[in-house]
Amino acid sequence: MKFFLLLSFIAFCWAQYDPHTQYERTSIVHLFEWRWVDIAKECERYLGPKGFGGVQVSPPSENIVVYNPYRPWWERYQPISYKICTRSGNEEEFRDMVKRCNDVGVRIYVDAVINHMCGAGGGAGTSSTCGSYYDANKREFPEVPYSAWDFNDGKCDGEISNYNDAYQVRNCRLVGLLDLALEKDYVRGVVADYMNRLIDIGVAGFRLDAAKHMWPGDIKAILDKLHNLNTAWFDSGSRPFIFQEVIDLGGEAISSSEYFENGRVTEFKYGAKLGTVIRKWSGEKMAYLKNWGEGWGFVPTDRALVFVDNHDNQRGHGAGGASILTFWDARMYKMAVGFMLAHPYGFTRVMSSYYWERNIQNGQDVNDWIGPPNDNGVTKEVTINPDTTCGNGWVCEHRWRQIRNMVAFRNVVNGEPFSNWWDNGSNQVAFGRGNKGFIVFNNDDWALLITLQTGLPAGTYCDVISGDKIDGNCTGIKVYVENDGTAQFSISHCAEDPFIAIHVEAKL
Ligand code: AAO
């Protein structure tokens, strides 16, 4: 028995499914397009103190520089070499960020673009973030080095046109991007060297971009070559956390379960469905969320990386479509993120964005390419306003009180069961997490006034959505839990945020 327990302990701690966040930190945030110097500061001044577990950073590998359109965000998904050298900063700045974040208990996860290099139409020259030479026509990337032999074109010289053909999806070009031949030992070795450099610097894991476009076995061969995490910050024998970008909304040849052995997968159904429910589209209601999670056909909770929106589908790229909620729909968005962070399913990622000028024509944003706030292409600093929000065009959803406090809520209720569900058969719902936390939503068009069993110890609690507990007092709504665990909740359907959340650390 002891031996078995030890084995399962090892499997849990050391496996690729474990994000290696510090004890009681349960969410990560994607600081999309941020500079390394700003992330280092954010770890120290905000993420560490507020209980965030880690940061997904934009791809650190040298990329092509695109001028038409002008410096789109997506140029970073077209690698030219594996030098750490992008608009986010150089290698020295990257190292400094990893160290400073780890030192305050915040992990770094790298977005690894290893399926492809730049687009076939990328031309030749040194239009790259570190000035490395490349020739997309000849498929030569001497800085790596890769040559024509290292690409899949022998098998398929065309585009992916049919997502019902797994062979095409994995061997042809995704939107014209030169597809690496990951079955070659040489290519696997080069990719693993890149990832190992990052591991040795101290990153905790990787998002594998376009994982669906790589054979699961090729990914595994690369992962098998990876070092254990740096023991300056991690237990010896710790394996890098892996989450694979596999878009599986059903109905295609490739399913996410094919990737479970390698690590977690992005569950795209999550945000698409939650958006549909909160928007009340297609006859959906919050009452149906009672069996949210596997009950909705999602992957097993210990294989899921979940999010309300990501950098693609917040602007119409990728998958999920119009139901996806973003900061542009702030009121519904806060409810969705609040629900996600309160609910036990999956490992959660919060999105942190920048503003761009949307220009929707025929349902599509023609400005979906616009890059981060910049001066002549140089990414702007993330400045912090006196009220703790961000300036210079950065949205910083992770700093919104409602979201930041729900990140803390999730930490407080970690490991507690889903409990005390209540619904009105429509869009008023509530649930708890054992005897640690409770949340109530009113997404109906009428007021909610009801007494509910919270499961919490008696006392006065601060609602962490409308305010904070500061100096022994609530700056927002107070909730009184009686000796029998019940409390009365009143939520107007016109409230700025029609939901209330309480937890034991916000008790007076
Ligand atoms: C840019 C230009 C292109 C140009 C190319 C090369 O925009 O015009 O040809 O350069 O020069 C990002 C941008 C791309 C950009 C690329 C490189 O989004 O616009 O191309 O950088 O700079 C697929 C992939 C998925 C991918 C997603 C965007 O499966 O891996 O497309 N996401 C990642 C990154 C992303 C990045 C890349 C990959 C490339 O997160 O930022 O691209 O590194 C179906 C499939 C999905 C597929 C979508 C979109 O989804 O299932 O797998 O995602 O189509 O093609 C319903 C369906 C749903 C369907 C969806 C859309 O919702 O249920 O299944 O409709 O049809």
Coordinates of C-alpha atoms and ligand atoms in Angstrom, one line a residue:
M1 CA 0.0 0.0 0.0
K2 CA 2.7 2.4 1.0
F3 CA 4.6 1.6 -2.2
F4 CA 1.5 2.2 -4.2
L5 CA 0.9 5.6 -2.5
L6 CA 4.5 6.6 -3.2
L7 CA 4.1 5.6 -6.8
S8 CA 1.0 7.7 -7.3
F9 CA 2.6 10.6 -5.5
I10 CA 5.5 10.4 -7.9
A11 CA 3.2 10.1 -10.8
F12 CA 1.3 13.2 -9.7
C13 CA 4.3 15.4 -8.9
W14 CA 6.5 14.5 -11.7
A15 CA 4.2 14.0 -14.6
Q16 CA 3.7 16.3 -17.6
Y17 CA 0.1 17.0 -16.5
D18 CA 1.2 18.9 -13.4
P19 CA 1.8 22.6 -14.0
H20 CA 4.3 22.7 -11.1
T21 CA 2.6 25.9 -9.7
Q22 CA 3.5 26.6 -6.1
Y23 CA 1.3 25.1 -3.5
E24 CA -2.3 26.5 -3.6
R25 CA -1.8 28.5 -6.8
T26 CA -4.3 27.2 -9.4
S27 CA -4.4 29.5 -12.4
I28 CA -2.1 30.9 -15.0
V29 CA -2.5 34.0 -17.1
H30 CA -1.6 34.6 -20.7
L31 CA 0.2 37.9 -20.9
F32 CA -0.2 38.1 -24.7
E33 CA 2.5 40.1 -26.4
W34 CA 4.0 41.5 -23.2
R35 CA 7.7 42.4 -23.0
W36 CA 9.9 40.3 -20.7
V37 CA 10.8 43.3 -18.6
D38 CA 7.1 44.1 -18.0
I39 CA 6.3 40.4 -17.1
A40 CA 9.2 40.4 -14.6
K41 CA 7.8 43.5 -12.9
E42 CA 4.3 42.1 -13.0
C43 CA 5.3 38.9 -11.3
E44 CA 6.9 40.9 -8.4
R45 CA 4.3 43.6 -8.0
Y46 CA 1.1 41.7 -8.8
L47 CA 1.0 38.1 -9.8
G48 CA 3.1 36.8 -6.9
P49 CA 1.2 38.7 -4.2
K50 CA -2.2 38.0 -5.8
G51 CA -1.7 34.2 -6.0
F52 CA -1.3 33.7 -9.7
G53 CA 0.4 30.4 -10.5
G54 CA 2.2 31.3 -13.7
V55 CA 2.3 33.1 -17.0
Q56 CA 2.0 31.9 -20.6
V57 CA 4.3 34.1 -22.6
S58 CA 4.2 34.8 -26.3
P59 CA 6.7 32.8 -28.5
P60 CA 10.3 33.8 -27.5
S61 CA 11.9 32.4 -30.7
E62 CA 13.1 34.8 -33.4
N63 CA 10.3 35.4 -36.0
I64 CA 9.8 36.9 -39.4
V65 CA 9.1 40.7 -39.5
V66 CA 5.9 41.4 -41.5
Y67 CA 5.3 44.9 -42.9
N68 CA 2.2 44.3 -44.8
P69 CA 0.1 44.4 -42.7
Y70 CA 2.3 46.4 -40.4
R71 CA 3.8 44.2 -37.6
P72 CA 0.8 42.0 -37.0
W73 CA 0.7 40.0 -33.7
W74 CA 0.7 36.8 -35.8
E75 CA 4.2 37.3 -37.2
R76 CA 5.4 35.7 -33.9
Y77 CA 3.9 32.4 -35.1
Q78 CA 6.4 32.3 -38.0
P79 CA 9.8 31.3 -36.6
I80 CA 13.1 32.1 -38.4
S81 CA 15.4 30.7 -35.7
Y82 CA 15.4 29.5 -32.1
K83 CA 17.3 32.5 -30.9
I84 CA 15.5 34.1 -28.0
C85 CA 15.1 37.4 -29.7
T86 CA 11.7 39.0 -30.4
R87 CA 9.7 42.2 -29.8
S88 CA 9.3 41.0 -26.2
G89 CA 13.0 41.1 -25.6
N90 CA 16.3 39.4 -25.8
E91 CA 17.7 36.4 -24.1
E92 CA 19.2 38.3 -21.2
E93 CA 15.8 39.9 -20.5
F94 CA 14.1 36.5 -20.8
R95 CA 16.5 34.9 -18.3
D96 CA 16.0 37.8 -15.9
M97 CA 12.2 37.4 -16.2
V98 CA 12.2 33.7 -15.5
K99 CA 14.4 34.1 -12.5
R100 CA 12.5 36.9 -11.0
C101 CA 9.1 35.3 -11.6
N102 CA 10.3 31.9 -10.2
D103 CA 11.7 33.7 -7.2
V104 CA 8.3 35.0 -6.3
G105 CA 6.6 31.7 -6.9
V106 CA 5.2 32.5 -10.4
R107 CA 6.0 30.0 -13.2
I108 CA 6.7 30.7 -16.9
Y109 CA 5.2 28.6 -19.7
V110 CA 6.6 29.1 -23.2
D111 CA 4.4 29.1 -26.3
A112 CA 6.5 26.7 -28.4
V113 CA 6.1 27.1 -32.2
I114 CA 7.7 23.9 -33.4
N115 CA 5.3 22.6 -36.1
H116 CA 6.6 25.0 -38.8
M117 CA 8.8 27.9 -39.7
C118 CA 7.6 31.0 -41.6
G119 CA 5.1 31.1 -44.5
A120 CA 6.1 29.7 -47.9
G121 CA 5.6 33.2 -49.3
G122 CA 8.0 34.8 -46.8
G123 CA 10.6 35.6 -49.4
A124 CA 14.3 35.7 -48.6
G125 CA 16.5 38.1 -46.6
T126 CA 17.0 39.3 -43.1
S127 CA 13.5 40.7 -42.3
S128 CA 13.6 38.9 -38.9
T129 CA 13.5 40.1 -35.3
C130 CA 17.3 39.3 -34.8
G131 CA 18.4 39.9 -38.4
S132 CA 19.0 36.2 -39.1
Y133 CA 19.1 35.3 -42.8
Y134 CA 16.5 33.0 -44.3
D135 CA 15.2 31.9 -47.6
A136 CA 11.6 30.7 -47.5
N137 CA 11.6 29.8 -51.3
K138 CA 14.5 27.4 -50.8
R139 CA 13.3 26.5 -47.3
E140 CA 16.7 27.5 -45.8
F141 CA 17.1 28.7 -42.2
P142 CA 20.9 28.7 -41.7
E143 CA 20.7 30.1 -38.2
V144 CA 19.0 26.8 -37.0
P145 CA 20.2 25.3 -39.4
Y146 CA 17.3 23.8 -41.4
S147 CA 17.4 23.1 -45.1
A148 CA 14.8 21.9 -47.6
W149 CA 15.3 18.3 -46.4
D150 CA 13.9 19.1 -43.1
F151 CA 10.4 20.0 -44.4
N152 CA 7.4 17.9 -45.2
D153 CA 7.0 19.0 -48.8
G154 CA 7.9 15.6 -50.2
K155 CA 4.8 14.3 -48.7
C156 CA 2.5 17.1 -49.4
D157 CA 3.3 20.4 -51.1
G158 CA 0.0 21.9 -50.6
E159 CA -2.2 23.5 -48.0
I160 CA -4.4 21.8 -45.5
S161 CA -7.8 22.0 -47.2
N162 CA -9.7 19.1 -45.6
Y163 CA -9.8 18.8 -41.8
N164 CA -11.4 15.4 -42.2
D165 CA -8.1 14.0 -43.5
A166 CA -5.7 13.5 -40.6
Y167 CA -2.8 12.9 -43.0
Q168 CA -3.3 16.3 -44.6
V169 CA -3.8 18.1 -41.3
R170 CA -0.4 16.8 -40.0
N171 CA 1.7 16.7 -43.2
C172 CA 0.5 19.6 -45.3
R173 CA 0.9 23.3 -44.7
L174 CA -1.2 25.1 -42.1
V175 CA -2.1 28.5 -43.8
G176 CA 1.0 28.2 -46.0
L177 CA 3.5 27.7 -43.1
L178 CA 6.5 25.6 -44.0
D179 CA 5.8 22.3 -42.2
L180 CA 8.7 20.7 -40.4
A181 CA 9.4 17.0 -40.9
L182 CA 9.2 16.1 -37.2
E183 CA 9.7 12.4 -37.9
K184 CA 13.4 13.2 -38.7
D185 CA 15.7 12.6 -35.8
Y186 CA 17.7 15.7 -36.8
V187 CA 14.6 18.0 -36.6
R188 CA 13.5 16.4 -33.3
G189 CA 16.9 16.9 -31.9
V190 CA 17.1 20.6 -32.9
V191 CA 13.6 21.3 -31.5
A192 CA 14.4 19.5 -28.2
D193 CA 17.7 21.5 -27.9
Y194 CA 15.6 24.7 -28.1
M195 CA 13.2 23.5 -25.5
N196 CA 15.9 22.2 -23.3
R197 CA 17.6 25.6 -23.4
L198 CA 14.4 27.1 -22.0
I199 CA 14.0 24.4 -19.4
D200 CA 17.6 25.0 -18.2
I201 CA 16.8 28.7 -17.9
G202 CA 14.0 27.7 -15.6
V203 CA 10.7 27.6 -17.5
A204 CA 8.1 25.2 -16.0
G205 CA 6.5 24.0 -19.3
F206 CA 5.2 24.6 -22.7
R207 CA 2.1 25.3 -24.8
L208 CA 2.6 23.3 -28.0
D209 CA 1.3 25.5 -30.8
A210 CA -0.5 23.8 -33.6
A211 CA -0.2 20.4 -31.8
K212 CA -3.0 19.0 -33.9
H213 CA -0.8 19.5 -37.0
M214 CA 1.9 17.3 -35.5
W215 CA 1.7 13.5 -35.1
P216 CA 1.3 12.6 -31.4
G217 CA 4.2 10.1 -31.8
D218 CA 6.5 12.8 -33.1
I219 CA 5.6 15.1 -30.2
K220 CA 6.3 12.2 -27.8
A221 CA 9.7 11.6 -29.4
I222 CA 10.6 15.2 -28.7
L223 CA 9.2 15.2 -25.2
D224 CA 11.2 12.1 -24.4
K225 CA 14.4 14.1 -25.1
L226 CA 13.5 16.9 -22.7
H227 CA 15.5 17.6 -19.5
N228 CA 13.9 17.6 -16.1
L229 CA 13.0 21.1 -14.7
N230 CA 15.7 23.2 -13.2
T231 CA 16.3 22.2 -9.6
A232 CA 17.0 25.7 -8.5
W233 CA 13.2 26.0 -8.4
F234 CA 11.7 22.6 -8.9
D235 CA 11.8 19.2 -7.2
S236 CA 14.4 16.9 -8.8
G237 CA 12.9 14.7 -11.4
S238 CA 10.1 17.1 -12.3
R239 CA 8.9 16.8 -15.9
P240 CA 7.9 19.9 -17.9
F241 CA 4.2 20.7 -17.9
I242 CA 2.8 20.2 -21.4
F243 CA -0.4 21.6 -22.9
Q244 CA -1.1 21.0 -26.5
E245 CA -3.1 23.3 -28.7
V246 CA -5.5 20.8 -30.2
I247 CA -8.8 22.3 -31.5
D248 CA -11.4 19.6 -31.3
L249 CA -15.0 20.8 -31.4
G250 CA -16.0 17.4 -32.7
G251 CA -16.7 16.3 -36.2
E252 CA -13.2 16.2 -37.5
A253 CA -10.7 13.4 -38.2
I254 CA -8.4 14.3 -35.2
S255 CA -9.6 14.0 -31.6
S256 CA -7.8 15.5 -28.6
S257 CA -7.7 12.1 -26.9
E258 CA -4.9 11.1 -29.3
Y259 CA -2.7 13.6 -27.4
F260 CA -3.5 12.6 -23.8
E261 CA -0.3 10.6 -23.4
N262 CA 1.8 13.6 -24.1
G263 CA 0.2 16.0 -21.7
R264 CA -2.9 18.1 -21.3
V265 CA -4.9 19.5 -24.2
T266 CA -6.7 22.8 -24.8
E267 CA -10.4 22.2 -24.4
F268 CA -12.0 24.5 -27.0
K269 CA -15.5 23.3 -26.4
Y270 CA -15.3 25.0 -23.0
G271 CA -15.2 28.6 -24.1
A272 CA -17.5 28.1 -27.1
K273 CA -20.2 26.4 -24.9
L274 CA -19.9 28.7 -21.9
G275 CA -20.2 31.8 -24.3
T276 CA -23.3 30.3 -25.8
V277 CA -24.8 29.7 -22.3
I278 CA -24.0 33.1 -20.9
R279 CA -25.3 34.8 -24.1
K280 CA -28.4 32.6 -23.8
W281 CA -28.1 31.6 -27.4
S282 CA -29.5 28.3 -28.9
G283 CA -31.9 27.9 -25.9
E284 CA -29.1 27.5 -23.5
K285 CA -29.5 28.4 -19.8
M286 CA -27.2 28.5 -16.8
A287 CA -29.4 25.9 -15.2
Y288 CA -27.9 23.4 -17.7
L289 CA -24.4 24.0 -16.2
K290 CA -25.3 21.6 -13.3
N291 CA -23.2 18.8 -15.0
W292 CA -20.6 21.2 -16.5
G293 CA -17.4 19.4 -17.4
E294 CA -17.1 15.8 -18.6
G295 CA -20.9 15.8 -18.6
W296 CA -20.8 18.2 -21.5
G297 CA -18.6 16.0 -23.5
F298 CA -15.3 17.6 -22.5
V299 CA -12.0 15.8 -22.1
P300 CA -11.3 14.4 -18.6
T301 CA -10.7 17.2 -16.1
D302 CA -7.0 16.1 -15.4
R303 CA -6.3 16.4 -19.2
A304 CA -8.0 19.8 -19.7
L305 CA -6.5 23.3 -20.0
V306 CA -9.5 25.6 -20.0
F307 CA -10.1 29.3 -20.9
V308 CA -13.0 31.6 -21.8
D309 CA -11.2 33.1 -24.8
N310 CA -7.7 32.9 -26.2
H311 CA -5.5 35.2 -28.4
D312 CA -7.0 33.7 -31.5
N313 CA -10.7 33.4 -30.9
Q314 CA -10.9 36.8 -29.2
R315 CA -10.4 38.2 -32.7
G316 CA -12.0 35.6 -34.9
H317 CA -9.0 33.4 -35.6
G318 CA -8.9 29.7 -34.6
A319 CA -12.2 28.2 -33.5
G320 CA -15.2 28.9 -31.3
G321 CA -16.9 31.6 -33.5
A322 CA -19.2 34.4 -32.4
S323 CA -20.2 32.9 -29.1
I324 CA -16.8 33.5 -27.6
L325 CA -16.9 36.1 -24.8
T326 CA -14.1 38.6 -24.5
F327 CA -13.3 41.8 -22.7
W328 CA -15.3 43.6 -25.3
D329 CA -18.4 42.1 -23.7
A330 CA -17.1 42.9 -20.2
R331 CA -20.3 42.2 -18.1
M332 CA -20.9 38.7 -19.6
Y333 CA -17.2 38.1 -19.7
K334 CA -16.7 38.6 -16.0
M335 CA -19.5 36.2 -15.3
A336 CA -18.0 33.6 -17.6
V337 CA -14.5 33.9 -16.1
G338 CA -16.1 33.9 -12.6
F339 CA -17.9 30.7 -13.4
M340 CA -14.8 29.1 -14.8
L341 CA -12.7 30.0 -11.8
A342 CA -15.3 28.8 -9.3
H343 CA -15.9 25.5 -11.0
P344 CA -13.5 22.6 -10.3
Y345 CA -13.2 21.4 -13.9
G346 CA -9.8 21.7 -15.6
F347 CA -6.7 23.7 -15.2
T348 CA -7.6 27.4 -15.8
R349 CA -5.9 30.0 -17.9
V350 CA -7.0 33.7 -17.7
M351 CA -6.5 35.9 -20.8
S352 CA -4.8 39.3 -20.6
S353 CA -5.2 41.4 -23.8
Y354 CA -4.4 44.7 -25.4
Y355 CA -7.0 47.0 -27.1
W356 CA -7.1 47.3 -30.9
E357 CA -9.5 49.2 -33.1
R358 CA -12.1 46.7 -34.2
N359 CA -13.6 47.1 -37.6
I360 CA -16.3 44.5 -38.1
Q361 CA -17.4 44.0 -41.7
N362 CA -19.8 41.2 -42.6
G363 CA -19.3 39.7 -39.2
Q364 CA -15.5 39.7 -39.5
D365 CA -13.0 42.0 -37.9
V366 CA -10.8 43.3 -40.7
N367 CA -8.4 44.6 -38.0
D368 CA -7.9 41.1 -36.5
W369 CA -4.2 41.4 -37.3
I370 CA -3.3 44.5 -35.3
G371 CA -0.3 44.0 -33.1
P372 CA 0.4 45.1 -29.5
P373 CA 0.5 48.8 -28.6
N374 CA 3.7 50.1 -30.1
D375 CA 5.8 53.1 -31.2
N376 CA 7.1 52.4 -34.7
G377 CA 6.9 48.7 -34.1
V378 CA 8.5 48.8 -30.7
T379 CA 6.2 47.3 -28.1
K380 CA 5.0 49.8 -25.5
E381 CA 5.6 49.4 -21.8
V382 CA 2.7 48.2 -19.7
T383 CA 2.1 51.2 -17.4
I384 CA 0.1 51.0 -14.2
N385 CA -2.5 53.6 -13.4
P386 CA -3.1 54.9 -9.9
D387 CA -6.3 52.8 -9.6
T388 CA -4.1 49.7 -10.5
T389 CA -5.5 49.2 -14.0
C390 CA -3.1 49.3 -16.9
G391 CA -2.3 52.1 -19.3
N392 CA -0.8 52.4 -22.8
G393 CA -3.5 50.4 -24.5
W394 CA -3.2 47.2 -22.3
V395 CA -6.5 45.7 -21.1
C396 CA -5.1 43.6 -18.2
E397 CA -8.3 41.6 -17.5
H398 CA -6.3 39.8 -14.9
R399 CA -6.2 43.0 -12.9
W400 CA -9.9 43.5 -12.9
R401 CA -11.1 43.1 -9.3
Q402 CA -13.8 40.5 -10.2
I403 CA -11.2 38.3 -12.1
R404 CA -8.3 38.8 -9.7
N405 CA -10.5 38.0 -6.7
M406 CA -11.8 34.9 -8.4
V407 CA -8.3 33.7 -9.1
A408 CA -7.8 33.9 -5.3
F409 CA -11.2 32.2 -4.7
R410 CA -10.0 29.2 -6.8
N411 CA -6.9 29.0 -4.7
V412 CA -8.9 29.1 -1.5
V413 CA -11.3 26.3 -2.6
N414 CA -8.7 24.2 -4.2
G415 CA -9.5 20.5 -3.7
E416 CA -13.0 21.1 -2.3
P417 CA -15.9 19.3 -4.0
F418 CA -18.5 20.8 -6.2
S419 CA -21.5 21.2 -3.7
N420 CA -24.9 22.7 -2.9
W421 CA -25.9 23.4 -6.5
W422 CA -29.1 25.4 -6.8
D423 CA -30.9 26.7 -9.9
N424 CA -34.3 28.3 -10.7
G425 CA -34.6 26.2 -13.9
S426 CA -33.5 29.3 -15.8
N427 CA -30.4 31.5 -15.5
Q428 CA -30.2 31.9 -11.7
V429 CA -27.7 29.4 -10.3
A430 CA -25.5 28.9 -7.3
F431 CA -22.9 26.4 -6.1
G432 CA -20.3 25.9 -3.5
R433 CA -17.0 24.3 -3.0
G434 CA -17.2 22.2 0.1
N435 CA -17.2 24.5 3.1
K436 CA -14.7 27.0 1.6
G437 CA -16.6 29.1 -1.0
F438 CA -19.9 29.8 -2.6
I439 CA -21.0 31.7 -5.7
V440 CA -24.4 32.9 -7.0
F441 CA -25.3 34.2 -10.5
N442 CA -28.3 36.0 -11.8
N443 CA -28.3 36.0 -15.6
D444 CA -32.1 36.3 -15.8
D445 CA -34.0 39.4 -16.6
W446 CA -35.6 39.6 -13.2
A447 CA -34.3 40.1 -9.6
L448 CA -33.0 37.3 -7.5
L449 CA -33.9 37.2 -3.8
I450 CA -33.4 33.8 -2.1
T451 CA -32.0 32.0 0.9
L452 CA -29.6 29.3 0.0
Q453 CA -27.5 26.6 1.8
T454 CA -23.9 27.8 1.3
G455 CA -22.1 25.0 3.3
L456 CA -20.0 27.8 4.9
P457 CA -19.3 28.4 8.6
A458 CA -21.5 31.1 10.2
G459 CA -20.3 34.7 9.9
T460 CA -20.1 37.8 7.9
Y461 CA -18.5 37.5 4.5
C462 CA -17.3 40.1 2.0
D463 CA -18.6 39.6 -1.6
V464 CA -15.3 39.5 -3.6
I465 CA -17.1 40.6 -6.8
S466 CA -18.4 44.0 -5.7
G467 CA -15.5 44.7 -3.4
D468 CA -12.7 43.5 -1.2
K469 CA -12.0 42.7 2.4
I470 CA -9.8 45.6 3.5
D471 CA -8.7 46.3 7.1
G472 CA -11.3 44.0 8.6
N473 CA -14.1 45.6 6.5
C474 CA -16.0 45.0 3.3
T475 CA -15.7 47.6 0.5
G476 CA -18.6 45.9 -1.3
I477 CA -21.7 43.8 -0.4
K478 CA -21.8 41.9 2.9
V479 CA -23.3 38.4 3.1
Y480 CA -24.4 37.0 6.5
V481 CA -24.2 33.2 6.8
E482 CA -26.4 31.8 9.6
N483 CA -25.5 29.0 12.0
D484 CA -27.2 26.5 9.8
G485 CA -25.1 27.5 6.8
T486 CA -27.8 29.4 4.9
A487 CA -27.6 33.0 3.7
Q488 CA -29.9 35.4 1.9
F489 CA -28.8 36.6 -1.5
S490 CA -30.2 39.6 -3.4
I491 CA -28.9 40.3 -6.9
S492 CA -30.6 42.8 -9.2
H493 CA -30.6 41.8 -12.9
C494 CA -29.4 45.4 -13.5
A495 CA -26.4 45.1 -11.2
E496 CA -23.1 46.1 -12.8
D497 CA -21.9 42.5 -12.0
P498 CA -24.9 40.2 -11.4
F499 CA -23.1 37.7 -9.3
I500 CA -21.8 37.3 -5.7
A501 CA -18.9 35.2 -4.5
I502 CA -17.8 34.6 -0.9
H503 CA -15.0 32.4 0.6
V504 CA -13.5 31.7 4.0
E505 CA -10.6 34.1 3.5
A506 CA -13.0 37.0 2.9
K507 CA -14.8 36.4 6.2
L508 CA -14.7 39.2 8.7
Ligands
AAO1 C1 -0.7 34.3 -41.3 C2 -1.7 34.9 -42.2 C3 -2.1 33.9 -43.3 C4 -0.8 33.4 -44.0 C5 0.1 32.9 -43.0 C6 1.5 32.5 -43.6 O1 -2.9 35.3 -41.5 O2 -3.0 34.5 -44.2 O3 -1.2 32.4 -45.0 O4 0.4 33.9 -42.1 O5 2.1 33.6 -44.2 C7 -1.5 32.7 -36.4 C8 -2.7 33.4 -37.1 C9 -2.6 33.1 -38.6 C10 -1.3 33.5 -39.1 C11 -0.3 32.6 -38.4 C12 1.2 32.7 -38.9 O6 -3.9 33.0 -36.6 O7 -3.6 33.9 -39.2 O8 -1.2 33.2 -40.6 O9 -0.3 32.9 -37.0 O10 1.6 34.0 -38.8 C13 -6.1 26.3 -37.0 C14 -5.0 25.5 -36.3 C15 -4.5 26.1 -35.0 C16 -4.2 27.6 -35.2 C17 -5.5 28.3 -35.7 C18 -5.3 29.8 -35.9 O11 -5.5 24.2 -36.0 O12 -3.4 25.5 -34.6 O13 -5.8 27.7 -37.0 N1 -3.8 28.2 -33.9 C19 -2.3 28.4 -33.6 C20 -2.0 29.7 -33.0 C21 -2.2 30.8 -34.0 C22 -1.2 30.7 -35.1 C23 -0.9 29.3 -35.4 C24 -1.5 28.2 -34.8 C25 0.1 29.1 -36.4 O14 -2.8 29.9 -31.8 O15 -2.1 32.1 -33.4 O16 -1.8 31.3 -36.3 O17 1.4 29.1 -35.7 C26 -11.0 24.7 -37.9 C27 -10.0 23.7 -37.3 C28 -8.9 24.3 -36.5 C29 -8.3 25.5 -37.3 C30 -9.4 26.5 -37.6 C31 -8.9 27.7 -38.3 O18 -11.8 25.2 -36.8 O19 -10.7 22.8 -36.6 O20 -7.9 23.4 -36.2 O21 -7.4 26.1 -36.4 O22 -10.4 25.8 -38.5 O23 -8.4 27.4 -39.6 C32 -15.8 26.1 -36.5 C33 -15.4 24.7 -36.4 C34 -13.9 24.6 -36.1 C35 -13.2 25.3 -37.1 C36 -13.7 26.7 -37.1 C37 -13.0 27.6 -38.1 O24 -15.7 26.7 -35.2 O25 -16.1 24.0 -35.4 O26 -13.5 23.3 -36.0 O27 -15.1 26.8 -37.4 O28 -13.3 27.1 -39.4

